[in-house]
mmCIF file of C-alpha atoms and ligand atoms in Angstrom:
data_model
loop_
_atom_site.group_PDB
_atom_site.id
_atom_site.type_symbol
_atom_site.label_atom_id
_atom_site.label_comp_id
_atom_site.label_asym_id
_atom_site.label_seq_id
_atom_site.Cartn_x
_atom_site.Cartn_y
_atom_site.Cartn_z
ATOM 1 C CA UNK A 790 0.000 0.000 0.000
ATOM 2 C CA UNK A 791 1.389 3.439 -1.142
ATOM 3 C CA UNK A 792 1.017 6.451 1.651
ATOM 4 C CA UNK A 793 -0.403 9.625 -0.461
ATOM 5 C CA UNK A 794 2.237 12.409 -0.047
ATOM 6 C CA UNK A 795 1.597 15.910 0.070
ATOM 7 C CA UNK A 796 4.698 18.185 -0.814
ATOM 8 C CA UNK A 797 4.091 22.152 -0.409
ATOM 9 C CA UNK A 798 6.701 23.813 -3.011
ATOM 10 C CA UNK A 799 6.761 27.696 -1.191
ATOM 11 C CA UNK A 800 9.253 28.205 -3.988
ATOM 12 C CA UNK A 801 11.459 32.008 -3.655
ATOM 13 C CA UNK A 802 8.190 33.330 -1.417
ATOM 14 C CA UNK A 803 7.381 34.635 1.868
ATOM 15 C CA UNK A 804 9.437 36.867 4.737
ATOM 16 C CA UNK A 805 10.301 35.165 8.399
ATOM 17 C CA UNK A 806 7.191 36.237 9.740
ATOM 18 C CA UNK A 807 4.768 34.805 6.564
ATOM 19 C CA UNK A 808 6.783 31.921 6.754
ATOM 20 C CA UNK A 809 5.921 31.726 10.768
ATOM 21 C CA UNK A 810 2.650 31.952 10.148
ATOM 22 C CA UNK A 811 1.688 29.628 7.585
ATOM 23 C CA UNK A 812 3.033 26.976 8.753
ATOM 24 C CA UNK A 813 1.828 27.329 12.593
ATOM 25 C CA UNK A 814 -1.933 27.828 10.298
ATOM 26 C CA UNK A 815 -1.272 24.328 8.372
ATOM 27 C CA UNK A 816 0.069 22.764 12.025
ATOM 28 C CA UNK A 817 -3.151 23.982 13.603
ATOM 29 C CA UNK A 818 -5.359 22.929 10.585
ATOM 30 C CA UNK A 819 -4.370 19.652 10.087
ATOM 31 C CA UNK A 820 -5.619 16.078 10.851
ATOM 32 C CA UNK A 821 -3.087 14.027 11.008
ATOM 33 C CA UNK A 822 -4.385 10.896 9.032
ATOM 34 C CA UNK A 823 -2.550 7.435 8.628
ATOM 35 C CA UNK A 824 -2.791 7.324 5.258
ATOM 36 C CA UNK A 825 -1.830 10.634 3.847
ATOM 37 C CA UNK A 826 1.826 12.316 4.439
ATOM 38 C CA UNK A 827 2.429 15.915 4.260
ATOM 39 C CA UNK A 828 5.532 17.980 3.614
ATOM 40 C CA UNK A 829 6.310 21.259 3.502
ATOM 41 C CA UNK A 830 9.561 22.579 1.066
ATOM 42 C CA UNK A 831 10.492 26.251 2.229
ATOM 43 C CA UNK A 832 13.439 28.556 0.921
ATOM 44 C CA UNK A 833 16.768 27.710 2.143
ATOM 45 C CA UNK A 834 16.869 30.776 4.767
ATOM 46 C CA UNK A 835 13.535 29.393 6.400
ATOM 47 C CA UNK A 836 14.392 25.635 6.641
ATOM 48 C CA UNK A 837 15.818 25.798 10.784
ATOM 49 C CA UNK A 838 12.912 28.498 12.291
ATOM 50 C CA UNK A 839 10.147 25.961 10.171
ATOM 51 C CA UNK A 840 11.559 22.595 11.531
ATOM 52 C CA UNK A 841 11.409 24.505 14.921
ATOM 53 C CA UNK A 842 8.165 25.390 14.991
ATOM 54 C CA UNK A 843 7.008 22.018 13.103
ATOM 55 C CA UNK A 844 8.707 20.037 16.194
ATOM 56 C CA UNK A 845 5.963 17.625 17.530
ATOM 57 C CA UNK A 846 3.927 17.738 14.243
ATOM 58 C CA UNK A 847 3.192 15.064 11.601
ATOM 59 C CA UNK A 848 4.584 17.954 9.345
ATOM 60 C CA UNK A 849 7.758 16.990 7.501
ATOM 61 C CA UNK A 850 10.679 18.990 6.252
ATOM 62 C CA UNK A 851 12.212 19.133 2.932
ATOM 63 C CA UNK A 852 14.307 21.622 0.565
ATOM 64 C CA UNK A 853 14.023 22.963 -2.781
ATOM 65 C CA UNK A 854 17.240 22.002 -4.394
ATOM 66 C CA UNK A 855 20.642 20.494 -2.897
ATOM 67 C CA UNK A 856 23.945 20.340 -4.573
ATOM 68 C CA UNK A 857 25.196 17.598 -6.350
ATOM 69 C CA UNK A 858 28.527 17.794 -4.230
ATOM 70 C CA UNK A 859 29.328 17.133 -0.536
ATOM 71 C CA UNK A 860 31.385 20.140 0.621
ATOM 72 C CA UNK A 861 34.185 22.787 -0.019
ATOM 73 C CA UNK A 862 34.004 25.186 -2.262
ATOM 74 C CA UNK A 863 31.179 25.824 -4.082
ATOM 75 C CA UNK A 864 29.904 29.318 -3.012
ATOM 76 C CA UNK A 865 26.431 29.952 -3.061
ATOM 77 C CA UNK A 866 25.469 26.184 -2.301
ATOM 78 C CA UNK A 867 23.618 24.035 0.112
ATOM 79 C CA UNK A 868 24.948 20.022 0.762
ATOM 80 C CA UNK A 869 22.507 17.247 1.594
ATOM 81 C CA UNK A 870 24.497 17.031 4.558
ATOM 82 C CA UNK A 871 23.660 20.561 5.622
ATOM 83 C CA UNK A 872 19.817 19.716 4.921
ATOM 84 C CA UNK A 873 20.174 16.633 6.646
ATOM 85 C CA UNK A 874 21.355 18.747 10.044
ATOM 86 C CA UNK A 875 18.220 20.869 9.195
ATOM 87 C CA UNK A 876 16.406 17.510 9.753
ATOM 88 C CA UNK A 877 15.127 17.674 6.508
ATOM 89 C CA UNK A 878 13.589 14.262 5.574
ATOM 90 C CA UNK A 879 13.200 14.900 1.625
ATOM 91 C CA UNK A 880 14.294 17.317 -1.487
ATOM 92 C CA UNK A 881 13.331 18.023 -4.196
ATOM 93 C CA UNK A 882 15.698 17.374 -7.508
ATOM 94 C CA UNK A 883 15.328 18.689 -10.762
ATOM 95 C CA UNK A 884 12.506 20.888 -10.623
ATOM 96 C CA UNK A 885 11.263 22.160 -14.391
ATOM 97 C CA UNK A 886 12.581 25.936 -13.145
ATOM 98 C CA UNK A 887 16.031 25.002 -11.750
ATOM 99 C CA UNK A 888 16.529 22.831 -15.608
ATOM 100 C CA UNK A 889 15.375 25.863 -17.442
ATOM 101 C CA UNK A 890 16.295 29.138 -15.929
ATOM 102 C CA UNK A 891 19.525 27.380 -14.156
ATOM 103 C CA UNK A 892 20.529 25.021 -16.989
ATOM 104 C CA UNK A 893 19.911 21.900 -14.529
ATOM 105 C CA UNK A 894 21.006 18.798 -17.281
ATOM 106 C CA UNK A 895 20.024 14.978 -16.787
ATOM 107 C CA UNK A 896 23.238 14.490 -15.722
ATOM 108 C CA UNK A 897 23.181 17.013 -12.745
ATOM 109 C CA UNK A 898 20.242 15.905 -11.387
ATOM 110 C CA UNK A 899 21.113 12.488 -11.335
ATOM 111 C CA UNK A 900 24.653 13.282 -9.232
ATOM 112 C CA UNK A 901 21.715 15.665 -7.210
ATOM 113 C CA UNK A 902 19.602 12.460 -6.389
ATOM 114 C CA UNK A 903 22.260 10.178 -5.587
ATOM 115 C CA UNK A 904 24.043 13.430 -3.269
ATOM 116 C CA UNK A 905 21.130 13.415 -1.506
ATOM 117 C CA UNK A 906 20.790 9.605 -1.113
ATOM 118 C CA UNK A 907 24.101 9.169 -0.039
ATOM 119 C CA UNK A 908 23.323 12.418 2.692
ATOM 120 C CA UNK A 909 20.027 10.290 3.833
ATOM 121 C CA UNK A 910 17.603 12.167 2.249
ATOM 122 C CA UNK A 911 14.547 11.274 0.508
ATOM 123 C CA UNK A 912 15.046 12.921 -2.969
ATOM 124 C CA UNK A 913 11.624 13.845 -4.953
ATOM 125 C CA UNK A 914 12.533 13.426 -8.515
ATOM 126 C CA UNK A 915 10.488 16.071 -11.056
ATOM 127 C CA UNK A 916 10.061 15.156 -14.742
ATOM 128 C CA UNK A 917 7.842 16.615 -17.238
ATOM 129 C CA UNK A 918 7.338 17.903 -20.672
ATOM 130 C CA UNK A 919 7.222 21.006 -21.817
ATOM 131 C CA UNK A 920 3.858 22.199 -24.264
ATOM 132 C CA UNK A 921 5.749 21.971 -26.975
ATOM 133 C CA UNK A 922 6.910 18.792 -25.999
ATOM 134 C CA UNK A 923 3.638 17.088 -26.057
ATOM 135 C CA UNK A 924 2.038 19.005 -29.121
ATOM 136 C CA UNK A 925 4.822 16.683 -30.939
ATOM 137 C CA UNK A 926 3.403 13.924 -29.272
ATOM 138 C CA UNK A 927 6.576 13.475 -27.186
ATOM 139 C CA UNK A 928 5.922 13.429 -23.448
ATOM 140 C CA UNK A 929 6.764 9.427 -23.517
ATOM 141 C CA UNK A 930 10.826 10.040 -24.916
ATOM 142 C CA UNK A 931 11.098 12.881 -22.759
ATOM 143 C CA UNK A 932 9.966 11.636 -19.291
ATOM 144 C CA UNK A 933 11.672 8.508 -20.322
ATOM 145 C CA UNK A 934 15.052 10.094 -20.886
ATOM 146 C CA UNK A 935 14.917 12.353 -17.538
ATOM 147 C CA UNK A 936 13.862 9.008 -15.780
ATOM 148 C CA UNK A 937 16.038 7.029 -17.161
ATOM 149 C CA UNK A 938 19.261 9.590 -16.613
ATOM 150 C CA UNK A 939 18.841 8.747 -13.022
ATOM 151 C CA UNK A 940 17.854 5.017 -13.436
ATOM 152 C CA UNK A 941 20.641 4.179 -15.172
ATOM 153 C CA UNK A 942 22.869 6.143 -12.876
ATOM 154 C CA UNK A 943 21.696 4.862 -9.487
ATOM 155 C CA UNK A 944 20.408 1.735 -10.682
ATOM 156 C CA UNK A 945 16.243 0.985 -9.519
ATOM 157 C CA UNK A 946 17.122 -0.066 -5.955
ATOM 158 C CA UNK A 947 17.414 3.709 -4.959
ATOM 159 C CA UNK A 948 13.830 4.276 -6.157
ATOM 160 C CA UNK A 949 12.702 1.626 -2.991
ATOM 161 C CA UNK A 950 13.944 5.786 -0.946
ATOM 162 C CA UNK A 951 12.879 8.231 -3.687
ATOM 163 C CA UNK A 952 9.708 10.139 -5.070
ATOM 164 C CA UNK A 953 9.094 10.639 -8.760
ATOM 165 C CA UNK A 954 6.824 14.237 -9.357
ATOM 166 C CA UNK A 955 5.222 14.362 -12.704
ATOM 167 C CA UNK A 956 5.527 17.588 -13.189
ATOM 168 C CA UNK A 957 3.988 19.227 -17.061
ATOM 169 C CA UNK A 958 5.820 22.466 -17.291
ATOM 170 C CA UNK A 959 2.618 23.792 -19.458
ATOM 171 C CA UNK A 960 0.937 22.702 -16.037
ATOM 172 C CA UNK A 961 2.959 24.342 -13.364
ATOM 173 C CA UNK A 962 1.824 28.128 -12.098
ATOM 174 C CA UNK A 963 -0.458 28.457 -15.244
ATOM 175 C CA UNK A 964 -3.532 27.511 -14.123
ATOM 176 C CA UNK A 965 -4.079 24.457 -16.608
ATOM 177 C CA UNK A 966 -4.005 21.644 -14.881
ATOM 178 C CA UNK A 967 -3.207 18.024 -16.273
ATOM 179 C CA UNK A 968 -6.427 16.260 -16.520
ATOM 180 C CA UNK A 969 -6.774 13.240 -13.939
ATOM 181 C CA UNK A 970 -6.762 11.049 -17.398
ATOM 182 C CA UNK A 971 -3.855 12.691 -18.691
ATOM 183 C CA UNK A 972 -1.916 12.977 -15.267
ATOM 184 C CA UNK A 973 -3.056 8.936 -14.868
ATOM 185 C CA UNK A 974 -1.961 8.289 -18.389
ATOM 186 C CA UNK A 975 1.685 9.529 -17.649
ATOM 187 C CA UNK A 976 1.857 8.194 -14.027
ATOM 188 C CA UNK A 977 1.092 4.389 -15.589
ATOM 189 C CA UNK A 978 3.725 5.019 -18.040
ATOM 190 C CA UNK A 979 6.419 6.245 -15.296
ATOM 191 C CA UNK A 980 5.556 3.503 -13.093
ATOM 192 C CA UNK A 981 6.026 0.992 -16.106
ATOM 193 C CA UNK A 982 9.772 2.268 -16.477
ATOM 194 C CA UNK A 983 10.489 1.473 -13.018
ATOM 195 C CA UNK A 984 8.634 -1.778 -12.916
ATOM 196 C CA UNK A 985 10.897 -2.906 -16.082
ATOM 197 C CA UNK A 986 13.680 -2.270 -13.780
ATOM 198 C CA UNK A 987 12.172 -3.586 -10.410
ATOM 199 C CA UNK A 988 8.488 -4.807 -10.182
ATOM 200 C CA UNK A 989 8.434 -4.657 -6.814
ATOM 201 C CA UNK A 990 10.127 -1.471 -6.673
ATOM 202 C CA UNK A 991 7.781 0.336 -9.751
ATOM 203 C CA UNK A 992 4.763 -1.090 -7.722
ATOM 204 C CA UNK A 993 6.107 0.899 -4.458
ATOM 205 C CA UNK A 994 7.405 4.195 -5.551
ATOM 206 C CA UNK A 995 4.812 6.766 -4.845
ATOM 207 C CA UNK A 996 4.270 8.972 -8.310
ATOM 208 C CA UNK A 997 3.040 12.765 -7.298
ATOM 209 C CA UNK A 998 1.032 14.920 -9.927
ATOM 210 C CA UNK A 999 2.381 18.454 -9.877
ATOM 211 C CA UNK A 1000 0.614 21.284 -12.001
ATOM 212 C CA UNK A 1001 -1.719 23.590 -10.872
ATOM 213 C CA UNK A 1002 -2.863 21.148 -8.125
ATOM 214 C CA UNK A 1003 -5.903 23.273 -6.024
ATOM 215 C CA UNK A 1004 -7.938 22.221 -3.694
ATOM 216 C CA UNK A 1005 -10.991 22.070 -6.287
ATOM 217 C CA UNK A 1006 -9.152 19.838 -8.545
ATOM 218 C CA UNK A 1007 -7.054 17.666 -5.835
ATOM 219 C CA UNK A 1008 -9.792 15.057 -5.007
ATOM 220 C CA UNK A 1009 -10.178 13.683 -8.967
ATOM 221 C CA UNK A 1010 -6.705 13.697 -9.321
ATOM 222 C CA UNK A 1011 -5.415 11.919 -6.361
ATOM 223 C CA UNK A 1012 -8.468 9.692 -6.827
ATOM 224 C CA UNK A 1013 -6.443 7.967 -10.241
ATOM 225 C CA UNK A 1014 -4.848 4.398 -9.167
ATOM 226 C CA UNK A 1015 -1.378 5.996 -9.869
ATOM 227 C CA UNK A 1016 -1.630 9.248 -8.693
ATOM 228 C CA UNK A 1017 -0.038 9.213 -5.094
ATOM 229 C CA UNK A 1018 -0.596 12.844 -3.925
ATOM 230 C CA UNK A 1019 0.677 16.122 -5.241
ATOM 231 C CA UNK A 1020 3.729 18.422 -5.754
ATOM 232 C CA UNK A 1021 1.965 21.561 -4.968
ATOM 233 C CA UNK A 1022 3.265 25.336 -5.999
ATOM 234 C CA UNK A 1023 1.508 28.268 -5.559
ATOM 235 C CA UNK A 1024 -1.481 26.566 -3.703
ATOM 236 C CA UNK A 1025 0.985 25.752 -0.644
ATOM 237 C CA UNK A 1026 1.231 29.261 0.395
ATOM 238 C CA UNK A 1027 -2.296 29.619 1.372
ATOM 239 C CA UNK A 1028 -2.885 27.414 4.559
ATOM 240 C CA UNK A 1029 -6.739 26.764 4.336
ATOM 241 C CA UNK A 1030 -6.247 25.938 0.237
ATOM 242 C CA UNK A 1031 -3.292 23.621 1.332
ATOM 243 C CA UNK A 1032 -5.290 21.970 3.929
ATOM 244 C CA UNK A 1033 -8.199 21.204 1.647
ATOM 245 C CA UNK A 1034 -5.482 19.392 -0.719
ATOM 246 C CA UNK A 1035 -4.137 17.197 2.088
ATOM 247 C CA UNK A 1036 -7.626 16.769 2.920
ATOM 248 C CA UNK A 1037 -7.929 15.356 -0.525
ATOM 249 C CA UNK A 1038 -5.133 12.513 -0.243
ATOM 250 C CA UNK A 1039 -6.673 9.490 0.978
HETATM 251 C C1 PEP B 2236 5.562 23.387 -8.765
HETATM 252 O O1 PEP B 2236 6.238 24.387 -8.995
HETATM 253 O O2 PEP B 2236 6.092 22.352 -8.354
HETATM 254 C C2 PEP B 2236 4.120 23.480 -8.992
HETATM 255 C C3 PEP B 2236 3.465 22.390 -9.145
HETATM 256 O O3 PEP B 2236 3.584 24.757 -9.021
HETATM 257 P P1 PEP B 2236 2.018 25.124 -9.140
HETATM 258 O O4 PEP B 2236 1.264 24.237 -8.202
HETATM 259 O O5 PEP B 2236 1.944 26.565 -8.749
HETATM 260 O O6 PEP B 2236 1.622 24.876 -10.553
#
């Protein structure tokens, strides 16, 4: 049985004090449920004052992004080992907006994921196509060649501690979500690639749906057989709308 997973993206958003409060509103909201998991991903700068106030919660903590080395000198740059002392459980690798606006490559994410493995975290893999992607009827080679970048690199036995996020970039912060047919339709396929690997593995791995997820849409969506839960952007920054989405899972 998979748990459903509910990962809040806050993305580059909020101040110490918004930060504060929405997630003492989501701790207060929330009923903790056995079958549903939620997560919260804030900036860098707000990962130690959340995991304070989260302590004693069924809240758990994860980044945006980690680097794909260990330490030394890489100015600017966060290590899974630094995340890890943040007792951050999970993070998020190769998001659609860290490959396009920061050049993220197969490659890169793949030495990301296994970084963060190695560091003990629990990486959430994105893939996804882009519009013009799937107007040439391509979203099958393209999540197949971002999955398969970090299959073939860390082998299907690190999928038994990961999280794959189907991510559409025409999906994400526009408004348009995935239908639950189309998000199901993609899911299937994803959880086909790691099954050919590992069948066991492929029928573990939870698969998230990330794209415009709100809480009007979240029930039909999480409701298809693959659809595990949600990656969720700009609807994790409002506490009652994220609520109603976790309410959704399960
Ligand atoms: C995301 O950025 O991961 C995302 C899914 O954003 P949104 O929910 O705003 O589309």
């Amino acid at each position: 049985m998979r748990k459903y997973l509910v990962a809040g993206n806050w993305k580059m958003n909020g101040s110490r004090d918004s930060a504060a409060r929405l997630i003492n509103d989501i701790i207060q909201g929330l009923e903790p449920r056995p079958e549903a998991e939620v997560l919260v991903c804030p900036p860098f700068v707000h990962l130690a004052e959340v995991n304070r106030l989260l302590k004693g919660s069924s809240v758990a903590l994860g980044a945006q992004d980690v680097c794909a080395e260990n330490n030394g000198a890489y100015t600017g740059e966060v290590s899974g080992a630094m995340l890890l002392d943040c007792e951050c459980r999970y993070v998020i690798v190769g998001h659609s907006e860290r490959r396009a606006l920061y050049g993220e490559t197969d490659p890169m994410v793949a030495r990301k994921f296994m970084t963060a493995q190695k560091a003990g975290l629990i990486p959430i893999l994105c893939v996804g196509e882009t519009l013009a992607d799937r107007e040439r009827g391509e979203t099958h080679v393209v999540v197949t060649r971002q999955l398969k970048a970090v299959l073939d690199a860390a082998g299907a036995g690190a999928f038994a501690q990961a999280v794959v996020a189907y991510e559409p970039v025409w999906a994400i912060g526009t408004g348009h979500t995935a239908t639950p047919e189309q998000a199901q339709e993609v899911h299937a396929f994803i959880r086909s690639l790691i099954r050919t690997a590992d069948v066991k593995i492929g029928d573990a791995t939870r698969l998230l749906y990330g794209g415009s997820v709100k809480a009007a849409n979240a029930a039909e969506l999480f409701r298809m057989p693959d659809v595990d839960g949600g990656l969720v952007g700009g609807a994790s920054l409002e506490a009652r709308e994220f609520l109603a989405i976790c309410a959704a899972a399960g």
